[in-house]
């Protein structure tokens, strides 16, 4: 600890962090006063795990249910706040017993099992920095991330270790400890089961400072090589606040966030925001399965459900009939993030669940939900909603080297006024790139959007994905949304392809609903439908049928890959690629 109570940083995290924090003063105002009331504070500073666990136990809520875990093969496990606190404490003790110290970096790569959650919270309790990775990542993406993040500890399973890590683990100079879930471990690793059993279930949470790093999240890799965004303990103010405001998380609410902690959503809103707000969270180890999901919502009486467009489109693909036998009466609030939520999906979900999915927008970099259709707000299907109170968002354009805010109705880059508590503090080892995000008092998101006269924001596309055709600027989202309104189309990815006279032309890749056979007639019909909806200038000139679209592990369509393949260009970083059949 330094004298002002801040944890000393070590390794790569320190390198990424240096110099980043003074530039953006903490925001002030009513919203943050309200946010501060939702948290407790710890020894003159703040610690995420204290807010998520310790203080609830201290206040007599240790018996409340924190996690209901549903295993892949039908197992179930309930952990109360007291149980989870004890597990996290044991994990923190294991780290300390192996000589690890606050500020060191802990990576985890495991499925959604209770140990993963205990590891996340135990790491934070110990004042160390947590980085979750998708368990399905291949060896190379894991290795690069561990190198970039200066990993000191890896928590994983024996199978992942043997298949993906053993051959190179010895070459990571920072790596001191490999913890293997379960009772046995390969040579050179430590079995976590016995280590946890031997560790005391009490651990005094480390007194971290508000700006001490807590989490490193790698971005999804949709537009290029993933960046490692550093987040600090103070972010918990915003997790608490946005969980309450944007999702309606209150003590006792039954909540299911379907995101994996390997993606920022699965940590900010799959671990921290729910626990800080003392909800009961459901964790499903299994991957998407329509009947399993519907039965889970029904049987567990889920009240708040946070998911993503890719999953919603999978539900839509199976039709409203598949949902009809289930009782969804417990659902009170549905939210979606990660990609634009097509208006069709909003209307469909209202019909099927009695509640629309509420779109909200944020990024790994923002650490929390920035723009949302909050509970009680009128939803305009296709809009991301409005900035949360305390968040100032604008649509900006660069003019003669300075930024100008655009009036309602105009399309520009979506920007935020820096200073909200969960803002990233660095891109690891990419200071110049980080600095470039901040211009003239704005944080630039890299997304294009429009604000309407009522203050609702509408997503247009990633700056990189914009299509310029015959003098028109087209966002792929509007074309994709029109395409999926066609009865045959399940999903669509739209790109611009260079063209001699038009500059670019619009080309669409689509997947079809079950039972639909691709044909030239169908292709014509889909193009005709798009032309009717969008006009000939915007409608795709060509529609190609695909079995799947390339997506990131967080479920985002990778248009840059469609484009690279179309043009025969190098594919670039594909470390986060999930589905890939043509
Ligand atoms: P990378 O930065 O590595 O290219 P990424 O931007 O996809 O990947 P994330 O931080 O996981 O990584 O995703 C944030 C992005 O996801 C946003 O910038 C935006 O483009 C998209 N996004 C998130 N929510 C929404 C939404 N509700 N509507 C439209 N787009 C969204
Ligand atoms: Mg991004």
XYZ file of C-alpha atoms and ligand atoms in Angstrom:
614
model
C 0.000 0.000 0.000
C 1.163 3.510 -0.617
C 0.608 6.177 2.015
C -2.623 7.455 0.555
C -4.057 3.995 0.910
C -3.786 2.999 -2.719
C -2.586 -0.415 -3.689
C 0.762 -0.444 -5.400
C 0.464 -1.685 -8.942
C 2.704 -4.295 -10.332
C 3.498 -5.591 -13.767
C 1.542 -4.808 -16.840
C -1.420 -3.288 -15.099
C 0.817 -0.567 -13.741
C 2.252 0.082 -17.173
C -1.177 0.488 -18.684
C -2.475 2.575 -15.847
C 0.209 5.187 -15.481
C -0.821 8.706 -16.269
C -4.365 7.833 -17.184
C -6.230 8.806 -14.107
C -5.612 12.486 -13.464
C -6.947 13.601 -16.817
C -10.639 13.069 -16.100
C -12.039 14.450 -12.878
C -14.761 12.500 -11.152
C -18.194 13.696 -12.176
C -20.341 15.324 -9.551
C -23.961 16.096 -9.104
C -27.139 14.535 -7.888
C -26.737 11.238 -9.717
C -23.443 10.427 -8.067
C -24.760 11.464 -4.679
C -27.534 8.950 -5.243
C -24.986 6.362 -6.416
C -22.866 6.894 -3.312
C -25.896 6.207 -1.139
C -26.148 2.736 -2.680
C -22.712 1.746 -1.481
C -21.013 1.536 1.870
C -17.333 2.432 1.411
C -14.521 0.540 3.044
C -11.773 1.893 5.297
C -11.757 5.311 3.676
C -11.715 3.783 0.196
C -13.887 1.389 -1.730
C -13.689 -2.282 -2.622
C -16.071 -4.025 -5.005
C -16.166 -7.283 -3.021
C -16.924 -5.441 0.190
C -19.946 -3.871 -1.535
C -21.016 -7.101 -3.200
C -20.632 -9.377 -0.188
C -19.186 -8.330 3.172
C -21.500 -5.483 3.931
C -24.622 -7.550 3.233
C -23.440 -10.187 5.684
C -22.544 -7.521 8.242
C -26.021 -6.040 7.883
C -27.668 -9.377 8.656
C -28.477 -10.481 5.122
C -26.042 -13.394 5.052
C -28.932 -15.845 4.767
C -30.329 -14.258 1.579
C -29.844 -16.308 -1.551
C -27.032 -14.861 -3.683
C -26.637 -17.514 -6.378
C -28.818 -20.292 -7.625
C -26.578 -22.319 -9.900
C -27.939 -24.659 -12.546
C -25.354 -27.144 -13.756
C -25.146 -28.393 -17.332
C -26.305 -31.858 -16.390
C -29.113 -30.900 -14.094
C -27.193 -30.324 -10.842
C -28.246 -27.398 -8.676
C -26.464 -25.485 -5.988
C -27.661 -22.594 -3.851
C -25.218 -20.178 -2.249
C -26.359 -17.618 0.289
C -24.559 -14.311 0.675
C -22.775 -15.808 3.680
C -21.758 -18.912 1.678
C -20.434 -16.880 -1.215
C -18.558 -14.566 1.140
C -16.937 -17.568 2.800
C -15.974 -19.057 -0.569
C -14.529 -15.753 -1.774
C -12.619 -15.408 1.507
C -11.175 -18.890 1.151
C -10.075 -18.044 -2.351
C -8.437 -14.801 -1.176
C -6.627 -16.777 1.514
C -5.379 -19.296 -1.040
C -3.913 -16.464 -3.106
C -2.230 -14.842 -0.117
C -0.933 -18.189 1.157
C 0.834 -18.642 -2.157
C 2.613 -15.354 -1.747
C 0.443 -13.277 -4.039
C -0.113 -9.669 -3.030
C -2.590 -6.840 -3.738
C -2.147 -5.371 -7.208
C -1.227 -8.700 -8.804
C -3.168 -10.076 -11.710
C -5.498 -13.100 -11.612
C -6.883 -14.584 -14.814
C -9.746 -17.062 -14.860
C -10.768 -19.342 -17.646
C -13.577 -21.684 -16.700
C -17.208 -22.288 -17.470
C -19.961 -20.619 -15.451
C -19.409 -22.615 -12.272
C -19.695 -21.303 -8.702
C -15.899 -21.455 -8.274
C -15.478 -18.896 -11.030
C -17.665 -16.447 -9.133
C -15.874 -17.130 -5.858
C -12.560 -16.583 -7.647
C -13.694 -13.252 -9.083
C -14.884 -11.969 -5.731
C -11.976 -13.472 -3.794
C -9.524 -11.769 -6.134
C -11.227 -8.434 -5.532
C -11.306 -9.046 -1.791
C -7.563 -9.613 -1.904
C -7.079 -6.304 -3.750
C -5.883 -8.134 -6.841
C -6.966 -7.553 -10.415
C -9.391 -9.958 -12.037
C -9.526 -10.843 -15.738
C -12.082 -13.377 -16.931
C -11.617 -15.101 -20.289
C -14.098 -17.164 -22.271
C -13.436 -20.827 -21.559
C -13.812 -21.609 -25.261
C -10.882 -19.431 -26.301
C -8.121 -21.297 -28.098
C -4.532 -21.429 -26.801
C -3.258 -18.428 -28.747
C -5.908 -15.899 -27.630
C -5.365 -16.986 -24.029
C -1.635 -16.702 -24.246
C -1.654 -13.224 -25.833
C -4.118 -11.915 -23.287
C -2.130 -13.349 -20.395
C 0.999 -11.744 -21.774
C -0.674 -8.385 -22.311
C -2.248 -8.519 -18.854
C 0.917 -9.713 -17.088
C -0.980 -12.635 -15.529
C 0.388 -13.763 -12.166
C -2.273 -16.393 -11.500
C -4.452 -18.530 -13.732
C -7.558 -20.296 -12.482
C -8.784 -22.957 -14.863
C -9.919 -26.556 -15.282
C -7.673 -29.535 -15.792
C -9.041 -30.169 -19.256
C -8.476 -26.576 -20.404
C -5.023 -26.611 -18.875
C -3.957 -29.802 -20.631
C -5.455 -28.930 -23.993
C -4.639 -25.259 -24.242
C -2.118 -24.075 -21.708
C 0.344 -26.717 -20.526
C 2.599 -26.492 -23.571
C 3.452 -22.813 -23.091
C 2.616 -21.935 -19.469
C 6.306 -22.073 -18.523
C 7.059 -19.322 -21.015
C 4.961 -16.656 -19.310
C 7.501 -14.996 -17.017
C 4.939 -13.297 -14.764
C 2.940 -16.472 -14.074
C 3.443 -17.722 -10.515
C 0.472 -19.922 -9.761
C -1.956 -22.116 -11.677
C -5.032 -23.180 -9.762
C -7.010 -26.109 -11.100
C -10.680 -26.525 -10.198
C -11.426 -29.807 -8.453
C -9.540 -32.220 -6.276
C -6.476 -33.045 -8.341
C -4.015 -31.057 -10.413
C -1.303 -31.820 -12.952
C 2.278 -31.358 -11.866
C 3.282 -27.784 -11.275
C -0.324 -26.719 -10.610
C -2.327 -26.515 -7.390
C -5.692 -28.240 -6.926
C -8.160 -25.605 -5.831
C -10.575 -27.940 -4.030
C -8.268 -29.064 -1.225
C -6.607 -25.637 -1.055
C -9.990 -23.992 -0.509
C -11.034 -26.623 2.028
C -7.891 -25.952 4.049
C -8.198 -22.152 3.853
C -10.074 -20.208 6.529
C -13.503 -18.877 5.486
C -12.714 -15.430 6.854
C -10.623 -12.821 5.149
C -10.428 -9.143 5.900
C -11.014 -7.410 2.596
C -8.041 -5.334 1.458
C -8.560 -1.594 1.784
C -8.347 -0.618 -1.865
C -8.474 2.994 -3.005
C -11.184 4.206 -5.395
C -8.798 4.385 -8.336
C -7.028 1.091 -7.731
C -7.454 -1.278 -10.657
C -9.937 -4.066 -10.072
C -10.719 -5.605 -13.442
C -9.233 -5.893 -16.868
C -11.656 -6.714 -19.641
C -10.737 -7.407 -23.197
C -13.092 -5.896 -25.759
C -15.054 -8.244 -28.020
C -12.778 -7.929 -31.047
C -15.650 -7.043 -33.366
C -13.769 -4.293 -35.174
C -10.178 -5.483 -34.729
C -7.640 -6.707 -32.216
C -9.175 -6.724 -28.720
C -8.050 -3.999 -26.326
C -7.505 -4.586 -22.592
C -9.605 -2.028 -20.735
C -8.610 -1.335 -17.113
C -11.382 -0.682 -14.581
C -11.089 0.510 -10.993
C -12.841 -0.242 -7.690
C -14.805 2.992 -7.774
C -16.689 1.584 -10.775
C -18.872 -0.204 -8.221
C -20.724 3.057 -7.609
C -21.883 2.982 -11.152
C -22.580 -0.751 -11.161
C -24.830 -0.295 -8.159
C -26.527 2.748 -9.594
C -27.017 1.565 -13.173
C -28.169 -1.874 -11.994
C -30.867 -0.135 -9.987
C -31.812 2.510 -12.585
C -31.474 0.666 -15.870
C -32.427 -2.879 -14.876
C -34.505 -2.420 -11.754
C -32.233 -4.570 -9.562
C -33.476 -4.384 -5.984
C -32.836 -6.645 -2.989
C -34.563 -9.994 -3.429
C -35.271 -9.653 -7.137
C -34.810 -12.885 -9.101
C -32.410 -11.985 -11.851
C -30.887 -13.821 -14.762
C -28.073 -12.338 -16.825
C -27.327 -14.769 -19.618
C -23.906 -13.301 -20.455
C -20.684 -15.170 -19.699
C -18.242 -13.342 -17.405
C -15.683 -13.599 -20.256
C -17.541 -10.608 -21.692
C -17.840 -7.396 -19.696
C -21.631 -7.753 -19.450
C -21.226 -11.050 -17.600
C -19.083 -9.361 -14.969
C -20.521 -5.855 -14.568
C -24.113 -7.161 -14.693
C -23.526 -10.889 -14.176
C -21.572 -10.534 -10.920
C -21.127 -7.046 -9.525
C -24.306 -5.021 -10.124
C -26.643 -7.829 -9.014
C -24.717 -8.703 -5.860
C -24.207 -5.090 -4.860
C -27.975 -4.661 -5.182
C -28.470 -7.868 -3.181
C -30.535 -9.722 -5.737
C -30.748 -13.482 -6.174
C -28.935 -14.301 -9.360
C -29.448 -17.314 -11.470
C -26.409 -18.784 -13.169
C -26.838 -21.328 -15.919
C -23.745 -23.268 -16.821
C -25.227 -24.516 -20.091
C -25.187 -22.747 -23.421
C -28.314 -21.508 -25.169
C -31.043 -24.075 -25.581
C -34.511 -22.849 -26.285
C -36.506 -25.217 -24.078
C -34.001 -25.012 -21.278
C -34.150 -21.224 -21.304
C -37.933 -21.054 -21.401
C -38.262 -23.655 -18.627
C -35.674 -21.818 -16.550
C -37.541 -18.534 -16.761
C -40.778 -20.318 -15.905
C -39.562 -22.650 -13.152
C -37.215 -20.230 -11.428
C -39.776 -17.439 -11.666
C -37.222 -15.073 -13.187
C -38.238 -11.439 -12.733
C -35.480 -9.475 -14.455
C -33.820 -10.956 -17.515
C -30.784 -9.422 -19.239
C -29.762 -10.947 -22.536
C -28.509 -10.079 -26.004
C -29.927 -9.700 -29.518
C -28.183 -12.829 -30.765
C -30.093 -14.934 -28.223
C -33.343 -13.095 -28.839
C -33.018 -13.734 -32.566
C -32.453 -17.424 -31.815
C -35.705 -17.457 -29.869
C -37.511 -15.645 -32.676
C -36.167 -18.152 -35.160
C -38.134 -20.907 -33.423
C -41.308 -18.850 -33.529
C -43.865 -17.715 -30.987
C -45.400 -21.222 -30.972
C -42.332 -22.632 -29.253
C -42.853 -20.190 -26.393
C -46.588 -20.697 -26.098
C -46.602 -23.642 -23.628
C -44.594 -21.724 -21.002
C -45.706 -19.448 -18.221
C -43.757 -16.201 -18.302
C -45.918 -14.359 -15.800
C -43.014 -13.835 -13.384
C -41.137 -11.578 -15.840
C -41.144 -7.927 -14.896
C -38.326 -6.441 -16.912
C -36.380 -7.613 -19.948
C -33.241 -5.940 -21.237
C -30.805 -6.487 -24.062
C -27.304 -5.319 -24.895
C -24.375 -5.927 -27.192
C -25.734 -5.247 -30.615
C -28.563 -3.168 -31.965
C -31.909 -4.654 -31.010
C -34.000 -4.855 -34.131
C -37.458 -3.242 -33.762
C -38.942 -6.572 -34.854
C -37.393 -8.186 -31.762
C -38.940 -5.582 -29.454
C -42.401 -6.108 -30.879
C -42.003 -9.901 -30.912
C -40.871 -10.098 -27.292
C -43.753 -7.974 -26.104
C -46.131 -10.360 -27.804
C -44.453 -13.522 -26.529
C -43.345 -12.534 -23.007
C -45.878 -9.822 -22.268
C -42.887 -7.469 -21.894
C -40.664 -5.962 -24.551
C -36.910 -6.385 -24.416
C -35.490 -2.997 -23.446
C -32.418 -2.117 -25.445
C -29.462 -0.517 -23.725
C -26.099 0.605 -24.991
C -22.649 0.554 -23.493
C -19.142 -0.708 -24.155
C -16.325 -2.510 -22.405
C -14.744 0.918 -22.084
C -17.716 2.499 -20.306
C -17.844 -0.294 -17.710
C -21.581 0.138 -17.315
C -24.849 0.922 -19.105
C -24.815 4.452 -20.489
C -27.973 4.728 -22.570
C -31.048 2.702 -21.811
C -34.730 2.121 -22.089
C -35.232 2.153 -18.346
C -38.128 0.615 -16.443
C -41.175 2.786 -16.855
C -39.924 4.593 -19.961
C -41.888 4.514 -23.183
C -40.001 2.247 -25.556
C -39.528 3.375 -29.124
C -38.686 0.105 -30.893
C -35.280 0.417 -32.561
C -34.018 3.115 -30.179
C -31.393 2.514 -27.490
C -33.262 4.848 -25.131
C -31.863 7.805 -23.230
C -28.699 8.459 -21.218
C -29.006 7.515 -17.559
C -29.312 10.494 -15.214
C -25.759 11.703 -14.585
C -24.560 10.640 -18.019
C -24.202 13.307 -20.648
C -24.220 11.924 -24.172
C -23.946 13.863 -27.404
C -23.724 13.369 -31.127
C -20.573 15.031 -32.390
C -18.709 15.683 -35.580
C -15.186 16.843 -36.171
C -14.941 20.190 -37.954
C -11.596 21.865 -38.603
C -9.993 19.754 -35.922
C -12.506 20.581 -33.193
C -15.626 18.734 -32.181
C -19.045 20.183 -32.786
C -22.190 18.846 -31.190
C -24.865 18.097 -33.758
C -28.533 18.986 -33.361
C -31.300 16.368 -33.096
C -31.909 14.402 -36.265
C -28.327 14.439 -37.514
C -26.020 11.442 -37.587
C -22.599 11.689 -35.980
C -20.333 9.941 -33.526
C -21.818 9.004 -30.187
C -19.777 10.697 -27.457
C -19.936 10.924 -23.670
C -18.695 13.517 -21.203
C -15.906 11.766 -19.256
C -16.064 11.402 -15.498
C -18.634 8.698 -14.723
C -17.299 6.304 -12.080
C -16.965 3.161 -14.219
C -15.065 4.740 -17.076
C -12.025 2.758 -18.189
C -8.706 4.131 -16.993
C -6.395 2.702 -19.626
C -6.018 0.398 -22.562
C -3.208 -1.874 -21.453
C 0.034 -0.859 -23.138
C -1.832 1.358 -25.562
C -1.654 4.791 -24.033
C -1.758 6.616 -27.376
C -4.871 4.748 -28.408
C -6.484 5.518 -25.068
C -5.609 9.210 -25.338
C -7.139 9.351 -28.791
C -10.530 8.402 -27.321
C -10.670 11.731 -25.493
C -11.085 14.877 -27.589
C -12.280 18.346 -26.588
C -13.838 17.178 -23.367
C -15.626 14.189 -24.923
C -15.050 10.442 -24.860
C -15.531 9.184 -28.425
C -17.256 5.814 -28.673
C -16.482 4.875 -32.290
C -20.214 4.273 -32.854
C -22.474 6.396 -35.021
C -25.882 7.389 -33.778
C -28.626 9.967 -33.983
C -30.590 11.688 -31.203
C -34.224 12.510 -31.861
C -36.143 15.540 -30.670
C -37.342 13.630 -27.567
C -33.778 12.846 -26.502
C -33.849 9.170 -27.565
C -30.688 7.813 -29.166
C -30.765 5.647 -32.302
C -27.849 3.439 -33.241
C -26.687 3.756 -36.848
C -23.588 1.561 -36.978
C -19.969 1.309 -36.070
C -17.975 4.106 -37.643
C -16.008 1.358 -39.462
C -19.120 -0.341 -40.856
C -20.749 2.637 -42.511
C -21.532 2.125 -46.190
C -21.190 4.957 -48.700
C -23.222 4.321 -51.815
C -24.114 6.826 -54.566
C -23.922 9.756 -52.201
C -25.914 8.013 -49.411
C -24.515 7.028 -46.034
C -26.045 3.773 -44.874
C -25.774 2.088 -41.494
C -25.914 -1.716 -41.732
C -28.358 -1.891 -38.802
C -31.260 -0.317 -40.698
C -30.782 -2.711 -43.619
C -30.382 -5.752 -41.359
C -33.502 -4.839 -39.408
C -35.533 -4.594 -42.608
C -34.195 -7.931 -43.820
C -35.128 -9.834 -40.674
C -38.694 -8.608 -41.018
C -38.934 -10.976 -43.973
C -40.559 -14.228 -42.854
C -37.717 -16.396 -44.166
C -34.831 -14.460 -42.628
C -33.404 -15.223 -39.178
C -30.296 -13.040 -39.137
C -28.537 -10.643 -41.433
C -25.089 -9.085 -41.743
C -24.714 -6.230 -44.187
C -21.544 -4.768 -45.677
C -20.458 -2.334 -48.391
C -18.587 -3.793 -51.352
C -16.480 -1.469 -53.554
C -18.177 -0.562 -56.813
C -16.890 1.430 -59.781
C -19.649 3.991 -60.122
C -21.538 3.853 -56.812
C -18.467 3.894 -54.550
C -19.871 0.970 -52.634
C -22.902 -1.242 -53.016
C -24.851 -2.892 -50.226
C -24.481 -6.641 -49.902
C -26.295 -8.800 -47.373
C -25.507 -12.173 -45.861
C -28.503 -13.860 -44.295
C -29.351 -17.011 -42.397
C -32.788 -18.527 -42.836
C -35.473 -19.715 -40.449
C -35.827 -23.466 -39.879
C -37.484 -25.283 -42.750
C -36.816 -22.581 -45.341
C -34.831 -23.647 -48.413
C -32.554 -21.182 -50.178
C -33.419 -20.476 -53.812
C -33.014 -17.791 -56.448
C -36.697 -16.940 -56.101
C -36.288 -16.444 -52.391
C -33.252 -14.241 -52.945
C -35.283 -12.066 -55.311
C -38.176 -11.966 -52.923
C -35.967 -10.838 -50.025
C -34.386 -8.130 -52.147
C -37.857 -7.037 -53.270
C -38.998 -6.848 -49.660
C -35.946 -4.760 -48.741
C -36.486 -2.443 -51.686
C -40.048 -1.837 -50.620
C -38.992 -1.093 -47.054
C -35.832 0.893 -47.734
C -35.941 2.182 -51.297
C -33.661 1.104 -54.114
C -30.663 3.206 -53.009
C -30.406 1.537 -49.604
C -31.668 -2.000 -50.277
C -29.021 -4.672 -50.859
C -28.124 -5.408 -54.463
C -27.175 -8.927 -53.536
C -28.324 -11.334 -50.836
C -26.214 -14.372 -50.016
C -27.503 -17.321 -47.951
C -25.343 -18.637 -45.146
C -25.802 -21.358 -42.525
C -24.283 -19.108 -39.886
C -22.770 -15.649 -39.717
C -19.314 -15.102 -38.213
C -19.787 -13.885 -34.652
C -17.691 -13.012 -31.643
C -17.971 -15.103 -28.494
C -20.107 -12.297 -27.102
C -22.518 -12.874 -29.986
C -21.755 -9.928 -32.257
C -21.832 -10.225 -36.013
C -18.318 -9.625 -37.360
C -18.992 -7.564 -40.466
C -15.309 -6.857 -40.931
C -14.798 -10.575 -41.500
C -17.640 -10.799 -44.029
C -15.972 -7.917 -45.803
C -12.426 -9.249 -45.658
C -13.607 -12.560 -47.075
C -15.651 -10.851 -49.741
C -12.628 -8.856 -50.859
C -10.060 -11.596 -50.344
C -8.231 -9.504 -47.746
C -6.444 -10.767 -44.627
C -8.908 -11.716 -41.897
C -7.074 -9.838 -39.151
C -7.476 -10.829 -35.504
C -9.985 -13.674 -35.249
C -9.223 -14.648 -31.665
C -12.803 -14.038 -30.550
C -14.509 -15.710 -33.509
C -17.197 -18.179 -32.507
C -19.359 -19.604 -35.286
C -17.810 -19.985 -38.648
C -19.562 -22.287 -41.085
C -20.565 -21.013 -44.473
P -13.966 -4.156 -30.257
O -13.966 -2.860 -29.538
O -12.851 -5.059 -29.854
O -14.100 -4.015 -31.737
P -16.686 -4.428 -29.376
O -16.765 -2.949 -29.594
O -17.761 -5.243 -29.985
O -15.270 -4.987 -29.845
P -17.688 -4.475 -26.695
O -17.115 -3.453 -25.831
O -18.056 -5.796 -26.132
O -16.631 -4.752 -27.845
O -18.969 -3.928 -27.403
C -19.346 -2.586 -27.418
C -19.986 -2.257 -28.746
O -21.132 -3.083 -28.964
C -20.500 -0.858 -28.857
O -19.486 0.070 -29.183
C -21.554 -1.002 -29.947
O -20.972 -0.948 -31.242
C -22.112 -2.384 -29.700
N -23.330 -2.279 -28.876
C -23.490 -2.544 -27.581
N -24.761 -2.357 -27.186
C -25.421 -1.934 -28.267
C -26.773 -1.544 -28.524
N -27.688 -1.592 -27.577
N -27.072 -1.140 -29.764
C -26.146 -1.103 -30.751
N -24.874 -1.455 -30.573
C -24.511 -1.882 -29.354
Mg -15.366 -1.493 -29.216
